[in-house]
Coordinates of C-alpha atoms in Angstrom, one line a residue:
M5 CA 10.5 21.2 31.3
A6 CA 12.5 18.5 29.3
R7 CA 10.7 15.7 31.1
K8 CA 7.3 17.3 30.3
L9 CA 8.1 17.7 26.7
N10 CA 9.4 14.1 26.4
L11 CA 6.2 12.8 28.0
L12 CA 4.0 14.9 25.7
V13 CA 5.7 13.7 22.5
L14 CA 5.6 10.1 23.6
V15 CA 1.9 10.3 24.3
A16 CA 1.3 11.9 20.9
L17 CA 3.3 9.2 19.2
A18 CA 1.3 6.5 21.0
L19 CA -1.9 8.2 19.9
H20 CA -0.7 8.2 16.3
A21 CA -0.1 4.4 16.5
N22 CA -3.7 3.8 17.6
Y23 CA -5.4 6.7 15.7
T24 CA -7.0 4.7 13.0
G25 CA -7.8 1.7 15.1
A26 CA -9.8 3.5 17.8
D27 CA -13.3 2.1 18.3
S28 CA -15.7 3.7 20.8
S29 CA -18.7 1.8 19.6
S30 CA -20.5 -0.7 21.8
D31 CA -21.7 -4.1 20.8
D32 CA -25.4 -3.7 21.6
K33 CA -26.1 -0.8 19.3
K34 CA -28.3 -1.2 16.2
G35 CA -26.5 -1.8 12.9
A36 CA -23.4 -3.5 14.5
I37 CA -21.8 -6.0 12.1
T38 CA -19.1 -8.5 12.8
V39 CA -16.1 -8.5 10.4
D40 CA -14.0 -11.7 10.2
I41 CA -10.3 -11.0 10.0
D42 CA -7.8 -13.3 8.3
N43 CA -6.0 -14.2 11.5
G44 CA -9.2 -15.5 13.1
A45 CA -10.0 -12.4 15.1
E46 CA -13.3 -10.5 14.9
S47 CA -14.0 -6.8 14.8
K48 CA -17.4 -5.1 15.3
V49 CA -18.4 -2.0 13.4
V50 CA -21.6 0.0 14.1
L51 CA -23.4 0.9 10.9
P52 CA -25.8 3.9 10.8
D53 CA -29.4 2.8 10.1
F54 CA -30.9 3.8 6.8
S55 CA -33.3 6.7 7.0
P56 CA -35.1 8.1 3.9
Y57 CA -33.9 11.5 2.9
A58 CA -36.4 14.0 1.4
V59 CA -35.5 16.1 -1.6
P60 CA -38.3 18.4 -2.6
E61 CA -38.9 19.6 -6.2
A62 CA -36.6 17.0 -7.8
A63 CA -37.4 15.6 -11.2
L64 CA -36.1 12.3 -9.8
W65 CA -34.9 11.3 -6.4
E66 CA -34.4 7.5 -6.1
Q67 CA -33.1 5.7 -3.0
F68 CA -34.5 2.3 -4.0
G69 CA -36.9 2.1 -1.1
D70 CA -40.5 1.0 -1.1
G71 CA -42.0 0.8 -4.5
A72 CA -38.7 0.8 -6.4
D73 CA -39.4 -2.6 -7.9
A74 CA -42.5 -1.3 -9.6
R75 CA -40.8 1.9 -10.9
W76 CA -37.8 0.1 -12.5
K77 CA -38.6 -2.0 -15.5
R78 CA -36.1 -4.5 -17.0
S79 CA -35.9 -4.4 -20.8
D80 CA -37.2 -7.2 -22.9
A81 CA -35.8 -5.8 -26.1
V82 CA -35.0 -8.3 -28.8
K83 CA -32.2 -7.7 -31.4
D84 CA -33.1 -8.0 -35.0
G85 CA -32.8 -11.7 -36.2
E86 CA -32.9 -13.1 -32.6
E87 CA -35.8 -14.7 -30.7
K88 CA -34.7 -14.3 -27.1
A89 CA -34.2 -11.0 -25.3
R90 CA -30.9 -9.4 -25.9
Y91 CA -30.7 -7.9 -22.4
D92 CA -30.7 -11.1 -20.3
G93 CA -28.6 -9.8 -17.5
E94 CA -30.3 -10.0 -14.0
W95 CA -30.9 -7.0 -11.7
A96 CA -31.7 -6.9 -8.0
I97 CA -32.7 -4.3 -5.5
E98 CA -30.8 -5.3 -2.4
Q99 CA -28.3 -4.3 0.2
P100 CA -24.6 -4.4 -0.9
S101 CA -22.7 -7.5 0.3
V102 CA -19.3 -5.9 0.2
L103 CA -18.3 -3.0 2.5
A104 CA -21.8 -2.2 3.4
G105 CA -21.9 1.4 4.9
I106 CA -25.6 1.8 5.9
A107 CA -27.7 -0.8 7.6
G108 CA -30.8 -1.5 5.6
D109 CA -29.8 0.7 2.7
K110 CA -30.9 -0.9 -0.6
A111 CA -29.6 -0.2 -4.1
L112 CA -29.9 -1.4 -7.7
V113 CA -27.3 -4.1 -8.3
V114 CA -26.1 -5.8 -11.5
K115 CA -26.2 -9.6 -10.8
T116 CA -24.9 -11.3 -13.9
P117 CA -21.3 -11.0 -15.3
A118 CA -20.6 -11.1 -19.0
H119 CA -24.1 -10.2 -20.0
H120 CA -26.0 -7.2 -21.5
H121 CA -28.2 -5.4 -18.9
A122 CA -30.9 -2.8 -19.5
I123 CA -33.3 -1.3 -17.0
S124 CA -35.2 2.1 -16.9
A125 CA -37.6 4.2 -14.8
R126 CA -40.0 6.9 -16.0
L127 CA -40.1 10.3 -14.5
D128 CA -43.4 11.5 -13.0
S129 CA -43.3 14.3 -15.6
P130 CA -40.9 15.3 -18.4
F131 CA -37.9 17.3 -17.2
D132 CA -36.8 20.3 -19.3
P133 CA -33.2 21.5 -18.9
A134 CA -34.0 24.6 -20.9
K135 CA -35.5 26.3 -17.9
N136 CA -32.6 26.4 -15.3
G137 CA -30.0 24.0 -16.6
L138 CA -29.4 20.4 -15.3
V139 CA -28.0 18.7 -12.3
L140 CA -27.4 15.0 -12.3
Q141 CA -25.9 13.1 -9.4
Y142 CA -25.7 9.4 -8.5
E143 CA -23.6 6.9 -6.6
V144 CA -21.6 3.9 -8.0
K145 CA -20.1 1.1 -6.0
L146 CA -18.0 -1.6 -7.6
Q147 CA -18.4 -4.6 -5.3
D148 CA -16.5 -7.0 -7.6
D149 CA -14.0 -4.6 -9.1
L150 CA -14.4 -3.5 -12.7
K151 CA -12.0 -4.9 -15.4
C152 CA -14.2 -4.3 -18.4
G153 CA -17.7 -2.8 -18.3
G154 CA -19.8 0.4 -18.0
A155 CA -21.5 2.0 -15.0
Y156 CA -22.9 5.1 -16.7
I157 CA -26.5 6.4 -16.7
K158 CA -28.6 7.6 -19.6
L159 CA -31.2 10.3 -19.6
L160 CA -33.8 9.2 -22.2
T161 CA -35.2 11.7 -24.7
A162 CA -38.9 12.5 -24.4
P163 CA -41.2 11.0 -25.5
S164 CA -39.5 7.6 -25.0
S165 CA -41.4 4.5 -26.1
G166 CA -40.9 0.8 -26.7
E167 CA -38.4 -1.5 -25.0
F168 CA -35.3 0.3 -23.7
S169 CA -32.1 -0.6 -25.7
D170 CA -29.0 0.8 -27.2
Q171 CA -31.2 2.2 -30.0
T172 CA -33.4 4.2 -27.6
P173 CA -32.8 8.0 -28.2
Y174 CA -31.1 9.6 -25.2
T175 CA -30.4 13.2 -24.3
L176 CA -27.3 12.8 -22.1
M177 CA -25.0 9.9 -21.0
F178 CA -22.8 10.3 -17.9
G179 CA -20.7 8.1 -15.7
P180 CA -17.7 5.8 -15.5
D181 CA -16.6 3.2 -18.1
K182 CA -13.6 1.0 -18.0
C183 CA -12.1 -1.6 -20.4
G184 CA -8.4 -1.0 -20.3
D185 CA -8.0 2.7 -19.5
G186 CA -11.0 4.0 -17.6
K187 CA -12.8 7.3 -18.2
V188 CA -15.9 9.2 -17.1
H189 CA -18.2 9.6 -20.1
L190 CA -20.0 12.8 -20.7
I191 CA -21.9 12.7 -24.0
F192 CA -24.9 14.8 -25.1
R193 CA -26.9 14.6 -28.2
H194 CA -27.8 17.8 -30.1
R195 CA -30.4 18.2 -32.9
S196 CA -29.4 20.3 -35.9
P197 CA -32.1 22.9 -36.6
V198 CA -31.2 22.7 -40.3
T199 CA -31.1 18.9 -41.0
G200 CA -33.1 17.7 -38.0
E201 CA -30.4 15.0 -37.4
Y202 CA -28.9 14.3 -34.0
T203 CA -25.2 14.2 -33.3
E204 CA -23.3 12.8 -30.3
H205 CA -20.8 15.2 -28.7
H206 CA -18.1 13.7 -26.4
L207 CA -16.3 15.4 -23.6
E208 CA -12.6 15.9 -24.5
Q209 CA -10.0 14.9 -21.9
P210 CA -12.4 13.1 -19.5
P211 CA -11.2 12.3 -16.0
T212 CA -10.4 8.8 -14.7
P213 CA -12.8 7.2 -12.3
P214 CA -11.8 5.6 -9.0
V215 CA -12.0 1.7 -9.1
D216 CA -12.4 0.2 -5.7
G217 CA -15.0 -1.3 -3.4
L218 CA -16.1 2.0 -1.9
T219 CA -19.2 4.1 -2.9
H220 CA -18.3 7.0 -5.1
Q221 CA -20.5 9.9 -6.1
Y222 CA -20.6 11.4 -9.6
T223 CA -22.0 14.9 -10.0
L224 CA -22.7 16.9 -13.2
V225 CA -23.9 20.5 -13.2
I226 CA -24.8 22.2 -16.5
N227 CA -25.5 25.9 -16.1
N228 CA -27.6 28.2 -18.3
D229 CA -24.5 29.9 -19.5
N230 CA -23.3 26.7 -21.2
S231 CA -20.7 26.1 -18.5
F232 CA -20.4 22.7 -16.8
T233 CA -18.6 21.1 -13.9
L234 CA -17.9 17.4 -13.4
S235 CA -17.2 16.3 -9.8
I236 CA -16.3 13.0 -8.1
D237 CA -16.9 12.6 -4.4
G238 CA -17.5 16.4 -4.2
T239 CA -14.2 17.3 -5.8
E240 CA -14.3 19.1 -9.2
R241 CA -12.4 17.0 -11.7
R242 CA -13.3 18.7 -15.0
S243 CA -15.0 21.9 -16.0
G244 CA -15.5 23.9 -19.2
S245 CA -18.1 24.9 -21.8
L246 CA -20.5 22.9 -23.9
L247 CA -19.4 25.2 -26.8
T248 CA -15.7 24.5 -26.8
D249 CA -14.8 21.3 -24.8
F250 CA -16.7 18.6 -26.8
A251 CA -15.9 16.8 -30.1
P252 CA -17.1 17.3 -32.6
P253 CA -18.1 20.9 -31.9
V254 CA -21.8 21.5 -32.0
N255 CA -21.8 24.5 -34.2
P256 CA -20.5 23.7 -37.7
P257 CA -18.1 26.0 -39.7
K258 CA -19.6 28.8 -41.8
E259 CA -17.7 27.6 -44.9
I260 CA -16.7 24.2 -46.2
A261 CA -14.7 22.8 -49.1
D262 CA -16.8 22.6 -52.3
P263 CA -17.4 18.9 -52.8
N264 CA -17.9 19.4 -56.5
D265 CA -14.6 21.3 -57.0
K266 CA -12.0 19.2 -58.8
K267 CA -8.3 19.6 -59.3
P268 CA -7.5 20.7 -62.9
E269 CA -5.5 18.2 -64.9
D270 CA -2.8 20.7 -65.8
W271 CA -2.3 21.9 -62.2
E272 CA 1.3 21.8 -61.2
D273 CA 1.8 21.3 -57.4
K274 CA 5.4 20.1 -57.6
E275 CA 7.7 22.9 -56.4
K276 CA 10.9 21.2 -57.8
I277 CA 11.4 19.1 -61.0
P278 CA 14.4 17.4 -62.6
D279 CA 16.4 19.7 -64.8
P280 CA 15.4 18.6 -68.4
D281 CA 18.7 20.1 -69.8
A282 CA 21.0 18.1 -67.5
T283 CA 23.1 15.2 -68.9
K284 CA 25.0 12.4 -67.2
P285 CA 28.8 12.9 -67.2
E286 CA 30.7 10.6 -69.5
D287 CA 32.9 9.2 -66.6
W288 CA 29.9 8.4 -64.4
N289 CA 30.1 4.6 -63.8
E290 CA 26.7 3.5 -62.5
D291 CA 28.0 -0.2 -62.5
A292 CA 30.7 0.4 -59.9
P293 CA 29.8 -1.7 -56.7
L294 CA 29.5 0.0 -53.3
M295 CA 31.9 -2.5 -51.6
V296 CA 35.1 -4.1 -53.0
P297 CA 37.7 -6.5 -51.5
D298 CA 40.5 -4.7 -49.5
E299 CA 43.7 -5.4 -51.5
D300 CA 45.9 -4.2 -48.7
A301 CA 44.5 -6.8 -46.2
V302 CA 46.8 -9.8 -45.3
I303 CA 45.9 -13.1 -43.8
P304 CA 46.3 -13.0 -39.9
D305 CA 49.2 -15.0 -38.4
G306 CA 48.1 -18.4 -37.2
W307 CA 45.1 -18.8 -39.5
L308 CA 44.5 -22.5 -40.0
L309 CA 43.7 -22.7 -43.7
D310 CA 43.5 -26.5 -43.7
E311 CA 41.3 -26.9 -40.6
P312 CA 37.5 -26.9 -41.0
L313 CA 35.3 -25.0 -38.6
L314 CA 33.3 -28.1 -37.7
V315 CA 34.5 -31.7 -37.1
A316 CA 32.8 -35.0 -36.2
D317 CA 32.3 -35.4 -32.5
P318 CA 35.0 -37.9 -31.4
K319 CA 33.0 -38.9 -28.3
A320 CA 29.8 -39.7 -30.2
E321 CA 28.9 -43.4 -30.6
K322 CA 26.5 -45.0 -32.9
P323 CA 23.3 -45.9 -31.1
A324 CA 22.7 -49.6 -30.4
D325 CA 19.3 -49.5 -32.1
W326 CA 20.5 -47.8 -35.3
D327 CA 19.5 -49.7 -38.4
D328 CA 21.5 -48.6 -41.5
E329 CA 19.0 -50.1 -43.8
E330 CA 16.1 -48.1 -42.3
D331 CA 17.9 -45.1 -40.8
G332 CA 20.7 -44.7 -43.4
D333 CA 24.4 -44.5 -42.9
W334 CA 25.2 -43.2 -39.4
S335 CA 27.6 -40.3 -39.0
A336 CA 28.8 -38.5 -35.9
P337 CA 27.2 -35.1 -35.1
Q338 CA 29.3 -32.0 -35.9
V339 CA 30.9 -30.0 -33.2
P340 CA 33.2 -26.9 -33.2
N341 CA 36.8 -27.7 -34.1
P342 CA 38.8 -27.4 -30.9
L343 CA 41.9 -26.4 -32.8
C344 CA 40.0 -23.2 -33.9
E345 CA 39.4 -22.0 -30.4
D346 CA 42.8 -20.3 -29.9
A347 CA 43.4 -19.5 -33.6
P348 CA 42.3 -16.3 -35.3
G349 CA 40.3 -18.4 -37.8
C350 CA 40.0 -21.6 -39.7
G351 CA 39.2 -22.6 -43.3
P352 CA 39.5 -20.6 -46.4
W353 CA 40.4 -16.9 -45.8
E354 CA 38.7 -14.1 -47.8
R355 CA 39.7 -10.5 -48.0
P356 CA 37.4 -8.2 -46.0
L357 CA 35.3 -5.7 -48.0
K358 CA 35.8 -1.9 -47.9
R359 CA 33.9 1.0 -49.5
N360 CA 34.6 1.5 -53.2
P361 CA 36.2 4.9 -53.7
E362 CA 34.9 4.9 -57.3
F363 CA 31.3 4.2 -56.3
V364 CA 28.9 7.0 -57.4
G365 CA 25.5 5.2 -57.7
K366 CA 22.7 5.8 -60.1
W367 CA 22.8 9.2 -61.8
N368 CA 19.8 11.5 -61.4
A369 CA 19.3 14.9 -62.9
P370 CA 19.5 17.8 -60.4
L371 CA 16.3 19.5 -59.3
I372 CA 15.3 23.0 -60.3
D373 CA 12.4 25.3 -59.6
N374 CA 9.3 24.3 -61.5
P375 CA 8.4 27.2 -63.7
R376 CA 4.8 26.0 -63.9
Y377 CA 4.4 25.6 -60.1
K378 CA 1.1 27.0 -58.8
G379 CA 1.2 25.8 -55.2
E380 CA -0.8 23.2 -53.3
W381 CA -4.2 22.8 -54.7
A382 CA -7.3 23.0 -52.4
P383 CA -10.9 23.1 -53.3
Q384 CA -12.6 26.5 -53.0
Q385 CA -14.6 27.3 -50.0
I386 CA -18.4 27.7 -50.2
S387 CA -21.1 28.6 -47.7
N388 CA -22.0 25.6 -45.5
P389 CA -25.6 24.7 -46.3
E390 CA -25.9 23.0 -42.9
Y391 CA -24.5 25.9 -40.9
F392 CA -26.2 27.1 -37.8
E393 CA -25.1 28.8 -34.5
D394 CA -26.7 27.6 -31.3
K395 CA -25.5 29.6 -28.3
S396 CA -27.9 27.9 -25.8
L397 CA -26.6 24.4 -25.8
Y398 CA -27.7 24.0 -22.2
K399 CA -31.2 23.8 -23.5
L400 CA -31.0 20.1 -24.0
T401 CA -34.0 18.0 -25.3
K402 CA -36.6 17.1 -22.7
I403 CA -36.1 14.0 -20.6
D404 CA -38.9 11.6 -19.4
A405 CA -36.9 8.6 -18.2
V406 CA -33.5 7.4 -16.8
G407 CA -31.9 4.1 -17.5
F408 CA -28.8 1.9 -17.4
E409 CA -27.9 0.1 -20.6
L410 CA -24.6 -1.8 -20.0
W411 CA -22.3 -4.6 -21.0
T412 CA -20.0 -5.7 -18.2
M413 CA -17.7 -8.6 -17.4
Q414 CA -18.2 -8.2 -13.7
A415 CA -21.3 -8.4 -11.5
G416 CA -21.8 -6.3 -8.3
I417 CA -22.0 -2.9 -10.0
T418 CA -24.3 -1.0 -7.6
F419 CA -26.3 2.3 -8.2
D420 CA -27.9 4.4 -5.5
N421 CA -29.2 7.8 -4.6
I422 CA -30.0 9.1 -8.1
Y423 CA -30.8 12.8 -8.3
L424 CA -32.0 14.7 -11.4
G425 CA -33.1 18.3 -11.1
D426 CA -31.8 21.8 -11.5
S427 CA -30.5 22.6 -8.0
A428 CA -26.7 22.4 -7.3
D429 CA -27.5 23.2 -3.6
A430 CA -29.8 20.2 -3.3
A431 CA -27.1 18.0 -4.8
S432 CA -24.6 19.4 -2.3
R433 CA -27.0 18.7 0.6
I434 CA -27.4 15.1 -0.6
S435 CA -23.7 14.7 -0.7
D436 CA -23.3 16.0 2.9
N437 CA -26.2 14.1 4.4
V438 CA -26.4 10.9 2.4
W439 CA -23.2 10.0 0.6
K440 CA -20.6 11.2 3.1
P441 CA -22.0 9.3 6.1
K442 CA -22.1 6.2 3.9
H443 CA -18.6 6.7 2.6
D444 CA -17.2 7.4 6.1
S445 CA -18.9 4.2 7.4
E446 CA -17.5 2.2 4.5
L447 CA -14.0 3.5 5.4
A448 CA -14.5 2.3 9.0
V449 CA -15.6 -1.1 7.8
N450 CA -12.6 -1.3 5.5
Q451 CA -10.3 -0.3 8.3
A452 CA -11.8 -3.0 10.6
M453 CA -11.3 -5.6 7.9
R454 CA -7.5 -5.1 8.0
P455 CA -5.7 -7.7 10.0
K456 CA -5.1 -6.6 13.6
E457 CA -1.6 -6.6 14.9
P458 CA -0.9 -8.9 17.9
P459 CA -0.6 -7.2 21.4
K460 CA 2.8 -5.6 21.8
P461 CA 4.8 -6.3 24.9
K462 CA 5.3 -3.6 27.5
L463 CA 8.2 -1.4 26.7
G464 CA 10.9 -0.2 29.0
F465 CA 13.0 2.9 28.9
S466 CA 15.7 1.2 26.9
D467 CA 13.1 0.5 24.1
I468 CA 12.3 4.1 23.5
P469 CA 14.9 4.7 20.7
A470 CA 13.6 1.7 18.7
L471 CA 10.0 2.8 19.3
L472 CA 10.9 6.3 18.1
K473 CA 12.6 4.9 15.0
T474 CA 9.5 2.8 14.2
R475 CA 7.1 5.6 14.7
L476 CA 9.1 8.0 12.5
E477 CA 9.1 5.4 9.7
E478 CA 5.3 5.0 10.0
I479 CA 4.8 8.7 9.9
F480 CA 7.1 9.0 6.9
F481 CA 5.2 6.4 4.9
S482 CA 1.9 7.9 6.0
I483 CA 3.0 11.2 4.4
I484 CA 4.0 9.5 1.2
D485 CA 0.6 7.8 1.0
F486 CA -1.1 11.1 1.6
Y487 CA 1.0 12.9 -1.1
T488 CA 0.3 10.1 -3.6
A489 CA -3.5 10.4 -2.9
A490 CA -3.3 14.2 -3.2
Q491 CA -1.7 13.9 -6.6
S492 CA -4.4 11.4 -7.7
V493 CA -7.7 12.8 -6.4
G494 CA -6.7 16.3 -5.0
V495 CA -5.8 17.6 -1.6
A496 CA -9.4 17.9 -0.3
A497 CA -10.3 14.4 -1.2
A498 CA -7.0 13.0 0.1
L499 CA -7.6 14.7 3.4
K500 CA -11.1 13.0 3.6
Q501 CA -9.7 9.6 2.7
E502 CA -6.3 9.9 4.4
S503 CA -7.1 12.0 7.5
S504 CA -3.9 10.7 9.1
G505 CA -1.7 12.5 6.6
A506 CA -2.0 16.0 8.2
F507 CA -1.7 14.4 11.6
A508 CA 1.4 12.6 10.5
A509 CA 2.9 15.9 9.4
A510 CA 2.3 17.4 12.8
M511 CA 3.9 14.3 14.4
V512 CA 7.0 14.7 12.3
A513 CA 7.4 18.3 13.5
A514 CA 6.9 17.2 17.1
A515 CA 9.3 14.3 16.7
V516 CA 12.0 16.5 15.1
G517 CA 11.6 19.0 17.9
W518 CA 11.8 16.3 20.5
V519 CA 15.0 14.8 19.0
S520 CA 16.6 18.2 18.7
W521 CA 15.8 19.2 22.2
N522 CA 17.4 16.0 23.6
I523 CA 20.5 16.5 21.5
L524 CA 20.9 20.0 22.9
L525 CA 20.5 18.7 26.4
F526 CA 23.0 15.9 25.9
A527 CA 25.5 18.4 24.3
R528 CA 25.2 20.8 27.2
F529 CA 25.8 17.9 29.6
L530 CA 29.0 16.9 27.9
L531 CA 30.4 20.5 27.4
G532 CA 29.4 22.1 30.6
M533 CA 28.7 19.5 33.2
G534 CA 30.8 16.4 32.4
G535 CA 31.8 14.6 35.6
V536 CA 30.3 17.2 38.0
S537 CA 27.3 16.6 40.3
G538 CA 24.2 18.8 40.2
P539 CA 25.0 20.9 43.4
Q540 CA 28.6 21.4 42.3
V541 CA 27.4 22.6 38.9
E542 CA 25.0 25.1 40.5
A543 CA 27.7 26.4 42.9
A544 CA 30.1 26.8 40.0
S545 CA 27.5 28.5 37.9
A546 CA 26.8 31.0 40.7
K547 CA 30.5 31.9 41.2
I548 CA 30.9 32.5 37.4
S549 CA 27.8 34.7 37.3
E550 CA 29.1 36.7 40.3
K551 CA 32.5 37.3 38.7
K552 CA 30.9 38.3 35.4
T553 CA 28.7 40.8 37.2
D554 CA 31.7 42.4 39.0
G555 CA 33.6 42.5 35.7
D556 CA 30.7 44.2 33.9
S557 CA 30.5 46.8 36.7
N558 CA 34.2 47.7 36.4
E559 CA 34.0 47.9 32.6
A560 CA 31.0 50.2 32.8
S561 CA 33.0 52.6 35.1
G562 CA 35.9 52.8 32.6
T563 CA 38.6 50.9 34.6
S564 CA 39.1 48.2 32.0
T565 CA 40.4 48.6 28.4
G566 CA 40.5 46.8 25.1
A567 CA 37.6 44.7 24.0
S568 CA 36.0 44.8 27.4
T569 CA 35.8 48.6 27.3
S570 CA 34.4 48.6 23.8
T571 CA 31.7 46.0 24.8
S572 CA 30.7 47.8 28.0
T573 CA 30.5 51.2 26.4
A574 CA 28.4 49.8 23.6
K575 CA 25.9 48.5 26.1
E576 CA 25.5 52.1 27.4
G577 CA 24.7 53.3 23.9
K578 CA 28.0 55.2 23.4
A579 CA 30.3 54.9 20.4
V580 CA 34.1 54.4 21.2
K581 CA 37.1 53.6 19.2
R582 CA 38.7 50.2 19.8
K583 CA 42.3 50.7 21.2

């Protein structure tokens, strides 16, 4: 049994060592790409081929396939006072060049760093969130990292016209932005029914976006009860209500401070005032200093009164090129007096200062309660002329186009698989059938790009302890990585990205059990079988068992006394007193 258990655990540990590196793909399949490794080796990964995915009844479903170039229009907007287009950043519809996950899958890519970019596409017909709410989902891939720039999408308010720019009215803005600390924007614009003016409302406590070379999916669901959920890679990262989780709040207060109300000139808002009847005591000496010389201090023994702190350097010599007429009289540089090194001090001695016991400072009259105090003044409240209450904030203004209007210091920002509609189920199916296969494929490519370890020599029996130690360390650090990822993106997402974490936990349990079992076997060998051969041990064990059986029989019949009698009788279910 012990040999079988040892063999089983060793096989499991070996599987863990090769778990992430297994590759069952063949070289002749479609979509195979060759990845160059730093050490000169090559690895081949089979990419799934791109296949269009149909999403019925969507206001917009964009995979950047055939006809995308005609749908997406780059902005030629010109800023006031300028002749050339403000948005001169280049765009391209192409396959990603970094960590490609799907063969033949094209996307919209930012091509120019440190430039303004703007591009938009019209919907076939305006989309009205007032009917069934809104679901917006799209993918972002940062091929060249993101130090400072945006990757958010705008839903443009209908009817949109003119060249797309930062001045174009939008209904909602959603997506990652990073310049320093990153965050996922969620901003919607609401029109006041009283003034007709639009106000931007920003999500409070937005989540932090992932920043790496993988494709990440951002999903926003706004329900017709004003609730919303914000998810990244299928994991909910923020939820709440349009009524309470945005700043400033949409609905203004019923009452406001009267802007015409002024504080009366005779209003007393000082609770305490100096006592007008108090007088300064006659013996109050305001001129007494805070510190005075200590008359009790004496000069320390050994103080060198006639020695200066600095003396001319005796080793210094006048430079040969020194000209007294041009450079002046030469004098040796000053250095610390060596005689002062071991003395308590040199030069004139001054008494140290101490606090003056007669110091009282400037006199001020004591404070008393202000008899005219009326409290803190505040303007009176009046009815807010701009007050309204909108309990249907999910009924956002109609949308007739989507666009990206960005400034970024990095190129390579990639957008793909944009869904706009009112079906959370459709967005979930897109996630399962479109994003997840791509993401998993990218993880495989990323794994293949890691440098491969050189072939390990064959191990003998004596190498097993070292192998076990190494494997346990690998498992330990794998669990640490899994725990860190779980704290950052949640357990579900961590399990998707670090699938070896749960496996590592199982391996730890198996390894601990294996070690414990071998320790017990070794202890049993030392305590019960040290220096005795196998047949001798079996014979001795048989004799001991035989004698024990005879003893138990005698005890059961009542021939023995003491503890044996008590034990035997207890086995028969009878209670006896110990003699």
